[in-house]
PDB file of C-alpha atoms in Angstrom:
ATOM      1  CA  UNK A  10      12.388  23.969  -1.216  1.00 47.00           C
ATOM      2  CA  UNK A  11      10.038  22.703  -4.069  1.00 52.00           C
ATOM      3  CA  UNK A  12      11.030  18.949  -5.545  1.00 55.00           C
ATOM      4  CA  UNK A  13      10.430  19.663  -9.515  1.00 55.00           C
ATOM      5  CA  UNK A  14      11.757  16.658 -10.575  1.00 53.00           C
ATOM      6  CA  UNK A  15       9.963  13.605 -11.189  1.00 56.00           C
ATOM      7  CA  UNK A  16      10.812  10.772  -8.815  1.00 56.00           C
ATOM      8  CA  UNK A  17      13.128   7.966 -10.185  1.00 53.00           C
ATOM      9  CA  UNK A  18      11.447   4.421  -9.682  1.00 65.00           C
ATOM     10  CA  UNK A  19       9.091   2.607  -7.657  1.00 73.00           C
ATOM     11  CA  UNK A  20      10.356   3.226  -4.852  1.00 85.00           C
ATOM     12  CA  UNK A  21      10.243   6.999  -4.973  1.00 85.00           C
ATOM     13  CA  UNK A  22       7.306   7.170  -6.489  1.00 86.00           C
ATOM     14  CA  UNK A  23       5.319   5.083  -3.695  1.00 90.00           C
ATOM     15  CA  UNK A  24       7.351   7.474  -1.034  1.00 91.00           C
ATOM     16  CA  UNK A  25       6.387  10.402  -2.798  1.00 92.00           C
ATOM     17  CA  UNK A  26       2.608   9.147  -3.109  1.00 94.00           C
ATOM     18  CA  UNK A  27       2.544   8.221   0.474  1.00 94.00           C
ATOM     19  CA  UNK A  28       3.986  11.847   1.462  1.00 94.00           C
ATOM     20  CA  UNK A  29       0.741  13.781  -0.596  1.00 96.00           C
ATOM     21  CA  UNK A  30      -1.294  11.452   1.615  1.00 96.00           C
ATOM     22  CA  UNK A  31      -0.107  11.983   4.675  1.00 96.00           C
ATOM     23  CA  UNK A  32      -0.120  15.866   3.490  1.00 96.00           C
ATOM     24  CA  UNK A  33      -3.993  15.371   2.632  1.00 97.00           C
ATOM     25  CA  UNK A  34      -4.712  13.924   5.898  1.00 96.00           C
ATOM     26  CA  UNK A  35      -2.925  16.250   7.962  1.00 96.00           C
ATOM     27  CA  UNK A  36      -4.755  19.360   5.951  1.00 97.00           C
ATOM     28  CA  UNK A  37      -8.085  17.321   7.169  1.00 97.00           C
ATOM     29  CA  UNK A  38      -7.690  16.927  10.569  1.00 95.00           C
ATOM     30  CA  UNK A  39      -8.314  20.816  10.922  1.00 93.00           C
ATOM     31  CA  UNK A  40     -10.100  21.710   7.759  1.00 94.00           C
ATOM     32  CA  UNK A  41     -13.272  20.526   5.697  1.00 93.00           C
ATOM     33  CA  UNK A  42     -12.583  18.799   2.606  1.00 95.00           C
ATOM     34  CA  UNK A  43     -14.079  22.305   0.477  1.00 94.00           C
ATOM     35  CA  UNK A  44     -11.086  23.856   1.903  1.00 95.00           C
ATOM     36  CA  UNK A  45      -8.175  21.697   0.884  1.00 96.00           C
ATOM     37  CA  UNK A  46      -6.842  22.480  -2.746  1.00 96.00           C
ATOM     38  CA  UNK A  47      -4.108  20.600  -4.269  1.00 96.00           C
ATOM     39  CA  UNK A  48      -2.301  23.452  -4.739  1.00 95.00           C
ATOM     40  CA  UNK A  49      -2.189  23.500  -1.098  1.00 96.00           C
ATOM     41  CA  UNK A  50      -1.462  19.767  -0.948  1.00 96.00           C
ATOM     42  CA  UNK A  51       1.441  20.199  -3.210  1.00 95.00           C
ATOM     43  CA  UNK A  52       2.612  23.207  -1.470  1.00 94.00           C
ATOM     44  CA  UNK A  53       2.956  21.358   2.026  1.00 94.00           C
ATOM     45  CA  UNK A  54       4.851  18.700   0.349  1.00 92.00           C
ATOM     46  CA  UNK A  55       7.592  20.592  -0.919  1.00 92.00           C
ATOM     47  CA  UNK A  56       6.277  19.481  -4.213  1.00 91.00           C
ATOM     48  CA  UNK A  57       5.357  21.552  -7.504  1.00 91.00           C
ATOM     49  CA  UNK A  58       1.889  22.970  -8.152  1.00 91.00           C
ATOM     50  CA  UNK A  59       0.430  20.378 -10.682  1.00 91.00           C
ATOM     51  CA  UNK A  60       2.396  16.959  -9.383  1.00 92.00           C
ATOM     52  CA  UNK A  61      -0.159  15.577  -6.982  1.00 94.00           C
ATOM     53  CA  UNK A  62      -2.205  15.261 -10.231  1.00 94.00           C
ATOM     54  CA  UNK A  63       0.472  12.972 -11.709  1.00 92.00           C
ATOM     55  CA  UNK A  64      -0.536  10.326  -8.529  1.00 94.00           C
ATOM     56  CA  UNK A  65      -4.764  11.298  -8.201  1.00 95.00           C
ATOM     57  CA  UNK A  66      -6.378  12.797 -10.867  1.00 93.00           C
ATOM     58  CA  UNK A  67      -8.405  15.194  -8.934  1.00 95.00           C
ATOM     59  CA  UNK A  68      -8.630  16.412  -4.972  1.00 96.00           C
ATOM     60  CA  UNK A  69     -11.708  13.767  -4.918  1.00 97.00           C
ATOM     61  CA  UNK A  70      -9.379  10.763  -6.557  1.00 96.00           C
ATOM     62  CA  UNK A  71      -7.044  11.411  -3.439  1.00 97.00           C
ATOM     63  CA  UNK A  72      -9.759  11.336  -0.935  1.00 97.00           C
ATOM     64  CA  UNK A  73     -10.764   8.105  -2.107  1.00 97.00           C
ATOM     65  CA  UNK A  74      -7.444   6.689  -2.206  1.00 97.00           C
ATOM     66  CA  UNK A  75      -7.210   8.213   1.829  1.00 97.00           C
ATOM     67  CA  UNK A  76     -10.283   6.722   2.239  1.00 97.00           C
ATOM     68  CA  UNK A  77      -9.009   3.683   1.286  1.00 97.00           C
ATOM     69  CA  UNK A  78      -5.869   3.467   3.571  1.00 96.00           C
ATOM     70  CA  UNK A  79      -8.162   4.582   6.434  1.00 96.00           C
ATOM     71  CA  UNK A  80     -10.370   1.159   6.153  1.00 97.00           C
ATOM     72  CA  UNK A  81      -7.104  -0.750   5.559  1.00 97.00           C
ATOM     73  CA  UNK A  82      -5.824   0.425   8.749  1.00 97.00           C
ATOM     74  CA  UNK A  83      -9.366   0.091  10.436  1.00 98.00           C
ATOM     75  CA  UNK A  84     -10.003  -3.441   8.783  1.00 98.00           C
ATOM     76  CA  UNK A  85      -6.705  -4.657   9.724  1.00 98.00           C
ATOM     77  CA  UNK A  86      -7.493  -3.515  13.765  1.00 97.00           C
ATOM     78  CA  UNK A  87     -10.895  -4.786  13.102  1.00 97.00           C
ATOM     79  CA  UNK A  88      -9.936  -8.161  11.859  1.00 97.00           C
ATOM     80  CA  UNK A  89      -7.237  -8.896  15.297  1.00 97.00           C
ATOM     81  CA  UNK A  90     -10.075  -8.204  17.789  1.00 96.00           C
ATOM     82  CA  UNK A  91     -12.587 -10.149  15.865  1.00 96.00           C
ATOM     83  CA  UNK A  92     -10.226 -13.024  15.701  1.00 95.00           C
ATOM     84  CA  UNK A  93      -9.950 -12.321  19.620  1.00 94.00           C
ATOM     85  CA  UNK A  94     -13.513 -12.369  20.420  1.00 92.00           C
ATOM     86  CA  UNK A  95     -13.773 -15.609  17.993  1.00 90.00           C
ATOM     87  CA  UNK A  96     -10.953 -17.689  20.290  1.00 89.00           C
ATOM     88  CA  UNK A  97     -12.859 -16.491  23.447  1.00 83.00           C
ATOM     89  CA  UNK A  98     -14.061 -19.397  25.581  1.00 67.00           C
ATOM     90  CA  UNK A  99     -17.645 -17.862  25.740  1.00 73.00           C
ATOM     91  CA  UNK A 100     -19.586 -16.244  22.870  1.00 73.00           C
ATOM     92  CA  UNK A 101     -19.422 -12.959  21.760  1.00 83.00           C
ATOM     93  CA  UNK A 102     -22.463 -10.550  22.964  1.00 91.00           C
ATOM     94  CA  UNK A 103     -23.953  -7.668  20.984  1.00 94.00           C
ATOM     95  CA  UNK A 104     -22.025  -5.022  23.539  1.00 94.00           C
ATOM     96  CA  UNK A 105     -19.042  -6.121  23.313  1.00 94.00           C
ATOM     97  CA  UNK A 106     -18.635  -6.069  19.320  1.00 96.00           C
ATOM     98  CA  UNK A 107     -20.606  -3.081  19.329  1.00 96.00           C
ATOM     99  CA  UNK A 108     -17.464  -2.215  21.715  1.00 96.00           C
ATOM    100  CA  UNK A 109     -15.075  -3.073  19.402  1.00 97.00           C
ATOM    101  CA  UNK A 110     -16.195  -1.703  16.577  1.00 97.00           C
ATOM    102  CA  UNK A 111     -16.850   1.853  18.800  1.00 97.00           C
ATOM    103  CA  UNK A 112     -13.386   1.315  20.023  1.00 97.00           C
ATOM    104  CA  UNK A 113     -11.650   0.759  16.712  1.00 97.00           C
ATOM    105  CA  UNK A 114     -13.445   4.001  14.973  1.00 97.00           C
ATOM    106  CA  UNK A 115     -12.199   6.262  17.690  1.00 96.00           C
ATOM    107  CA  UNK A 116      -8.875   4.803  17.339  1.00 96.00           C
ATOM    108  CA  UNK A 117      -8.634   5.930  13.714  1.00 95.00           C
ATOM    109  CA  UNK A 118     -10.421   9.157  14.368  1.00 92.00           C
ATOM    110  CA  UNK A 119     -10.707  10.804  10.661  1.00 96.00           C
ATOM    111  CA  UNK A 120     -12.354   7.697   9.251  1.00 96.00           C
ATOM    112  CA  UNK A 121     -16.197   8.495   9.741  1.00 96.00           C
ATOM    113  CA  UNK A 122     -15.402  11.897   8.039  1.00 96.00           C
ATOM    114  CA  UNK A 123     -13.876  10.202   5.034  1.00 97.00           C
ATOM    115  CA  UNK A 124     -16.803   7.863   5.067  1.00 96.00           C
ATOM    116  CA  UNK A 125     -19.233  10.671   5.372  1.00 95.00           C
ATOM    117  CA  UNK A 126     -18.051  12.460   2.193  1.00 95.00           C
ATOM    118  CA  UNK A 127     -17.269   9.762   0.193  1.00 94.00           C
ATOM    119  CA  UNK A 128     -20.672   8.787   0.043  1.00 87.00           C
ATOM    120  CA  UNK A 129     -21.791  11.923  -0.446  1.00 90.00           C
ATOM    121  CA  UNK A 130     -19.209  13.748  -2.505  1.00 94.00           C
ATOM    122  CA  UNK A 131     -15.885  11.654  -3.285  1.00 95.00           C
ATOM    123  CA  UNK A 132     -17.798   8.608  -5.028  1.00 93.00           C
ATOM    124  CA  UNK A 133     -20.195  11.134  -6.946  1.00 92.00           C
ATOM    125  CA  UNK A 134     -16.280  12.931  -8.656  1.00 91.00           C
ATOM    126  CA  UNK A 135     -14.778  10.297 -10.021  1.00 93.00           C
ATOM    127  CA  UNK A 136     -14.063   8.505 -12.879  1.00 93.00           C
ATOM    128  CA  UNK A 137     -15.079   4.892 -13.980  1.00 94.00           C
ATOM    129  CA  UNK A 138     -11.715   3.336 -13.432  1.00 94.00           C
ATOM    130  CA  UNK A 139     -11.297   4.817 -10.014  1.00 94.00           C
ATOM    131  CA  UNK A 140     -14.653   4.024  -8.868  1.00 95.00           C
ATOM    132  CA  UNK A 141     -14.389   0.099 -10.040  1.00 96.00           C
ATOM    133  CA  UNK A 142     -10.655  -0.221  -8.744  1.00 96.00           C
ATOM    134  CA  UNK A 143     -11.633   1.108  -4.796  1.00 96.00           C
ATOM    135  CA  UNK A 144     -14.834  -0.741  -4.701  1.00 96.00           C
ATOM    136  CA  UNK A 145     -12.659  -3.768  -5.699  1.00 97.00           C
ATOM    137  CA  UNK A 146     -10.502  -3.446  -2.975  1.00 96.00           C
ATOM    138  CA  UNK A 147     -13.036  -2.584  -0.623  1.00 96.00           C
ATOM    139  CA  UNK A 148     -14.760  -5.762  -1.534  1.00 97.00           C
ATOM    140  CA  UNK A 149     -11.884  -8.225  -0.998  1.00 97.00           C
ATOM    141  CA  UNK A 150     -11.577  -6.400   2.926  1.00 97.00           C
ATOM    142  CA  UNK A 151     -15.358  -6.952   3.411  1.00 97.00           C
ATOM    143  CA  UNK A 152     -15.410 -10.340   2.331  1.00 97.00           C
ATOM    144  CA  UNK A 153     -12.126 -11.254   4.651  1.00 97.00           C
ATOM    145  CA  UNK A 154     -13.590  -9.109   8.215  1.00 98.00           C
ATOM    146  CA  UNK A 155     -17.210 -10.446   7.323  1.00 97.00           C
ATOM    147  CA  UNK A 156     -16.023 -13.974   7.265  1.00 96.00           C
ATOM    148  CA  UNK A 157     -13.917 -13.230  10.302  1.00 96.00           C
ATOM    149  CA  UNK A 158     -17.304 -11.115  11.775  1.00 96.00           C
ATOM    150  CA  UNK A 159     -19.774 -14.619  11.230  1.00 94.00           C
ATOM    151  CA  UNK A 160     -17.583 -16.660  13.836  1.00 93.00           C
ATOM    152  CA  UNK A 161     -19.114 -13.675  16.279  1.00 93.00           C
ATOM    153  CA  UNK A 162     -22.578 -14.104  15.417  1.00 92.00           C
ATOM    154  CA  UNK A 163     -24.774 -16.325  16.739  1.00 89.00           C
ATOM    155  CA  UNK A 164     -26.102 -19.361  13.795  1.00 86.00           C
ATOM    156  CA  UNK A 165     -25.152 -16.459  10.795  1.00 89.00           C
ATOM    157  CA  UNK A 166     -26.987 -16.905   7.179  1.00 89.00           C
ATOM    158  CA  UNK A 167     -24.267 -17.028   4.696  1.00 92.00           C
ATOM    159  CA  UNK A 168     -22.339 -13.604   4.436  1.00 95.00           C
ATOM    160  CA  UNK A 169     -24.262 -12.374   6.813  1.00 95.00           C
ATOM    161  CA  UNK A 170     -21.092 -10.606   8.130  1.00 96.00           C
ATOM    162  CA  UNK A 171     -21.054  -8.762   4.437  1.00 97.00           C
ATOM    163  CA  UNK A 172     -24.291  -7.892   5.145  1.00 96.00           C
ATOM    164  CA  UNK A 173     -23.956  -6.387   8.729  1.00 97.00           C
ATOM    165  CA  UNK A 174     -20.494  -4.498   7.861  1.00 97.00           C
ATOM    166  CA  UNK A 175     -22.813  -2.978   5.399  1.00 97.00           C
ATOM    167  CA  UNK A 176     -25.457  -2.046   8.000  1.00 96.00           C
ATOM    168  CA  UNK A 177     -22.555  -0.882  10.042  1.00 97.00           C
ATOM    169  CA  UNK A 178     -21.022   1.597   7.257  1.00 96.00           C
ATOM    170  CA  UNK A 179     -24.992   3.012   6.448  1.00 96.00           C
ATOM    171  CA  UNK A 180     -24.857   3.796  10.450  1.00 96.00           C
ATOM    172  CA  UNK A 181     -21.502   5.661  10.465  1.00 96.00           C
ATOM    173  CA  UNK A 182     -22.712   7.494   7.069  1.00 95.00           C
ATOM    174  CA  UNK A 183     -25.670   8.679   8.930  1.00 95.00           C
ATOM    175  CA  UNK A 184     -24.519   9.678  12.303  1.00 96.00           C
ATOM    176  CA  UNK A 185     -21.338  11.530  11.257  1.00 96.00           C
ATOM    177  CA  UNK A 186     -23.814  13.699   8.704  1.00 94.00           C
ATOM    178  CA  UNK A 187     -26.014  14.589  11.609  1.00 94.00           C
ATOM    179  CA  UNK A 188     -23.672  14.627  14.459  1.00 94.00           C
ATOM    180  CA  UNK A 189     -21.001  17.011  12.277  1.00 92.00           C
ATOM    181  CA  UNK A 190     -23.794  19.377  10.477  1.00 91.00           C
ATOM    182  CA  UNK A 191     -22.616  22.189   8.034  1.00 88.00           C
ATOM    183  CA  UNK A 192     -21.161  25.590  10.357  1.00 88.00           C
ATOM    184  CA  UNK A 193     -24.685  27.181   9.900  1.00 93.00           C
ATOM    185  CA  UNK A 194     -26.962  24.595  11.661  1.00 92.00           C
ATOM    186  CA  UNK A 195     -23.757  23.622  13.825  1.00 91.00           C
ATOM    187  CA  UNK A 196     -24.288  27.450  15.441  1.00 94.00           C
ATOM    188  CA  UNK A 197     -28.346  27.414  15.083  1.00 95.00           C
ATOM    189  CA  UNK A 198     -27.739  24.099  17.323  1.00 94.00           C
ATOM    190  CA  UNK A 199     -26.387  25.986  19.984  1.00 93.00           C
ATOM    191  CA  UNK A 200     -29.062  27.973  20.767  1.00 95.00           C
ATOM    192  CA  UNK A 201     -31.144  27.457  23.578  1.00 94.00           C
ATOM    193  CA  UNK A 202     -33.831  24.747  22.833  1.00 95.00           C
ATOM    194  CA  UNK A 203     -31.772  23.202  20.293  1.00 95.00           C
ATOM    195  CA  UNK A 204     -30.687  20.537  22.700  1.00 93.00           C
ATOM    196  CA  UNK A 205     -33.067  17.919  21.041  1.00 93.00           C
ATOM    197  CA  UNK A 206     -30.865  18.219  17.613  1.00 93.00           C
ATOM    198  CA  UNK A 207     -27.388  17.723  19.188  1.00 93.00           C
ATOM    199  CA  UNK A 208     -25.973  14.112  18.825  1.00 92.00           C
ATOM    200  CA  UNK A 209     -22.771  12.786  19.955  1.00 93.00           C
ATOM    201  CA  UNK A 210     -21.213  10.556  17.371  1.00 95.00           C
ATOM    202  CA  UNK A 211     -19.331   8.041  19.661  1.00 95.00           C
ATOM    203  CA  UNK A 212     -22.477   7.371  22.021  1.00 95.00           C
ATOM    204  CA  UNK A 213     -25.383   7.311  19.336  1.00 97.00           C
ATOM    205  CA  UNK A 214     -23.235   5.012  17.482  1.00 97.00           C
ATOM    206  CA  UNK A 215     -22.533   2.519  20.331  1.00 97.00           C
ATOM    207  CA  UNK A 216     -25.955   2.693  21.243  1.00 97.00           C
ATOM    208  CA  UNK A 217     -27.455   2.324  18.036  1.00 97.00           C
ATOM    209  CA  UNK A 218     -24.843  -0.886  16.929  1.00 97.00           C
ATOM    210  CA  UNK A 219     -25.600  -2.359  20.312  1.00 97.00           C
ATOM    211  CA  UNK A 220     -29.388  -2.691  20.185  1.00 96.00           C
ATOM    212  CA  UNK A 221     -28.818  -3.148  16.255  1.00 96.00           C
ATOM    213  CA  UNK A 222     -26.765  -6.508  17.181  1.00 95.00           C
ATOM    214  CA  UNK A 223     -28.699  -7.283  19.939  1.00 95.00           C
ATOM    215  CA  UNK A 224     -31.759  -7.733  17.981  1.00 94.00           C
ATOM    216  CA  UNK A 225     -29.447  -9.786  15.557  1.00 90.00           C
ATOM    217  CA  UNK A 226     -29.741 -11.841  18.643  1.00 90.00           C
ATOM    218  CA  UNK A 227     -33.121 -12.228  19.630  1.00 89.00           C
ATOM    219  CA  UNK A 228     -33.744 -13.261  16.043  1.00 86.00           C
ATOM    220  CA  UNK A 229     -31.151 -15.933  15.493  1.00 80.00           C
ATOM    221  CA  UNK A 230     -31.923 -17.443  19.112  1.00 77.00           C
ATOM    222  CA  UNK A 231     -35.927 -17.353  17.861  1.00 75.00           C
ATOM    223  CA  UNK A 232     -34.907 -19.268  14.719  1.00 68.00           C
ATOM    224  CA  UNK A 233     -33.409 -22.283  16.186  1.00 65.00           C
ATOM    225  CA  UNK A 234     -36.443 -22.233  19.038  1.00 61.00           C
TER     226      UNK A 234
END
């Protein structure tokens, strides 16, 4: 059955919102984002053709607004096992943030994706408005985990934790593009003596955080030599 009627308060109109989200997200798990129309979107909903547009103004507003949940819900994860490592007896080392931050993009497992094409296609589609009101919001989360992030480090510069969340999101942007490459390289890749071009996205990024942090370190320990 398709709803044609508009919803009837807040209330409905925040569940109905939250339902084309969920939609979205479940359309993403198994499809790239050039696939997903919002015809589709509606269509999976149970709602009318053109009523997604009354909550996002395009496909690329809602993908920003998923986007956005996706870091709430990763922030928030972030932000209890940085306030763990921070009441820990002994100081935190470069693996085991580099840990926690693997751990906690795994857990939400759609995330680097939305990152990947919101830098390169999401944040390129909107409008003005949209653009200033998710970078606000991203900005108040970044200031809260970075503060949280600079009880971690060892003798941190001011924001420093801004700074290195920023580092962090450059990494993901970059491995997911390489490790998740468009269907024609993907199957060029898996021809023999492509093996130098395949990367995993889980390991490089560990691996890459941990001797990122690590020399984060070195320099703060040389600095109060």
């Amino acid at each position: 059955m398709v709803i044609t009627h508009r919803a009837a308060g807040d209330a409905q109109k925040r569940e109905r919102r939250r339902a084309i989200l969920d939609v979205a997200l479940g359309l993403f798990r198994g499809h790239e984002f050039e696939e997903i129309s919002m015809a589709e979107v509606a269509r999976r909903a149970g709602l009318a053709k053109g009523t997604p547009y009354l909550y996002f103004g395009s496909k690329e507003a809602l993908f920003l607004a998923l986007l956005a949940d996706q870091f709430d819900r990763w922030f928030d994860e972030l932000d209890a096992g940085l306030g763990r490592l921070a009441r820990a007896s002994r100081a935190s080392t470069p693996r085991q943030l580099a840990g926690l931050f693997t751990r906690t993009v795994d857990h939400h497992p759609l995330l680097a994706r939305l990152i990947a094409i919101g830098h390169a296609i999401l944040e390129r589609n909107i409008d003005g408005a949209t653009a200033l009101g998710f970078k606000q919001a991203l900005r108040v989360r970044l200031v809260r985990t970075g503060g949280l992030l600079e009880r971690c480090l060892p003798h941190p510069k001011p924001k420093e934790g801004q700074r290195l969340l920023l580092w962090i999101y450059t990494l993901v942007v970059g491995i997911q593009n390489v490790a998740e490459p468009a269907p024609v390289i993907k199957r060029i890749l898996g021809m023999p003596g492509m093996e130098c071009f395949r990367l995993q996205f889980h390991d490089t990024f560990r691996q890459t955080l941990t001797a990122l942090l690590q020399g984060l370190w070195w320099k703060a320990n040389r600095r109060t030599r």
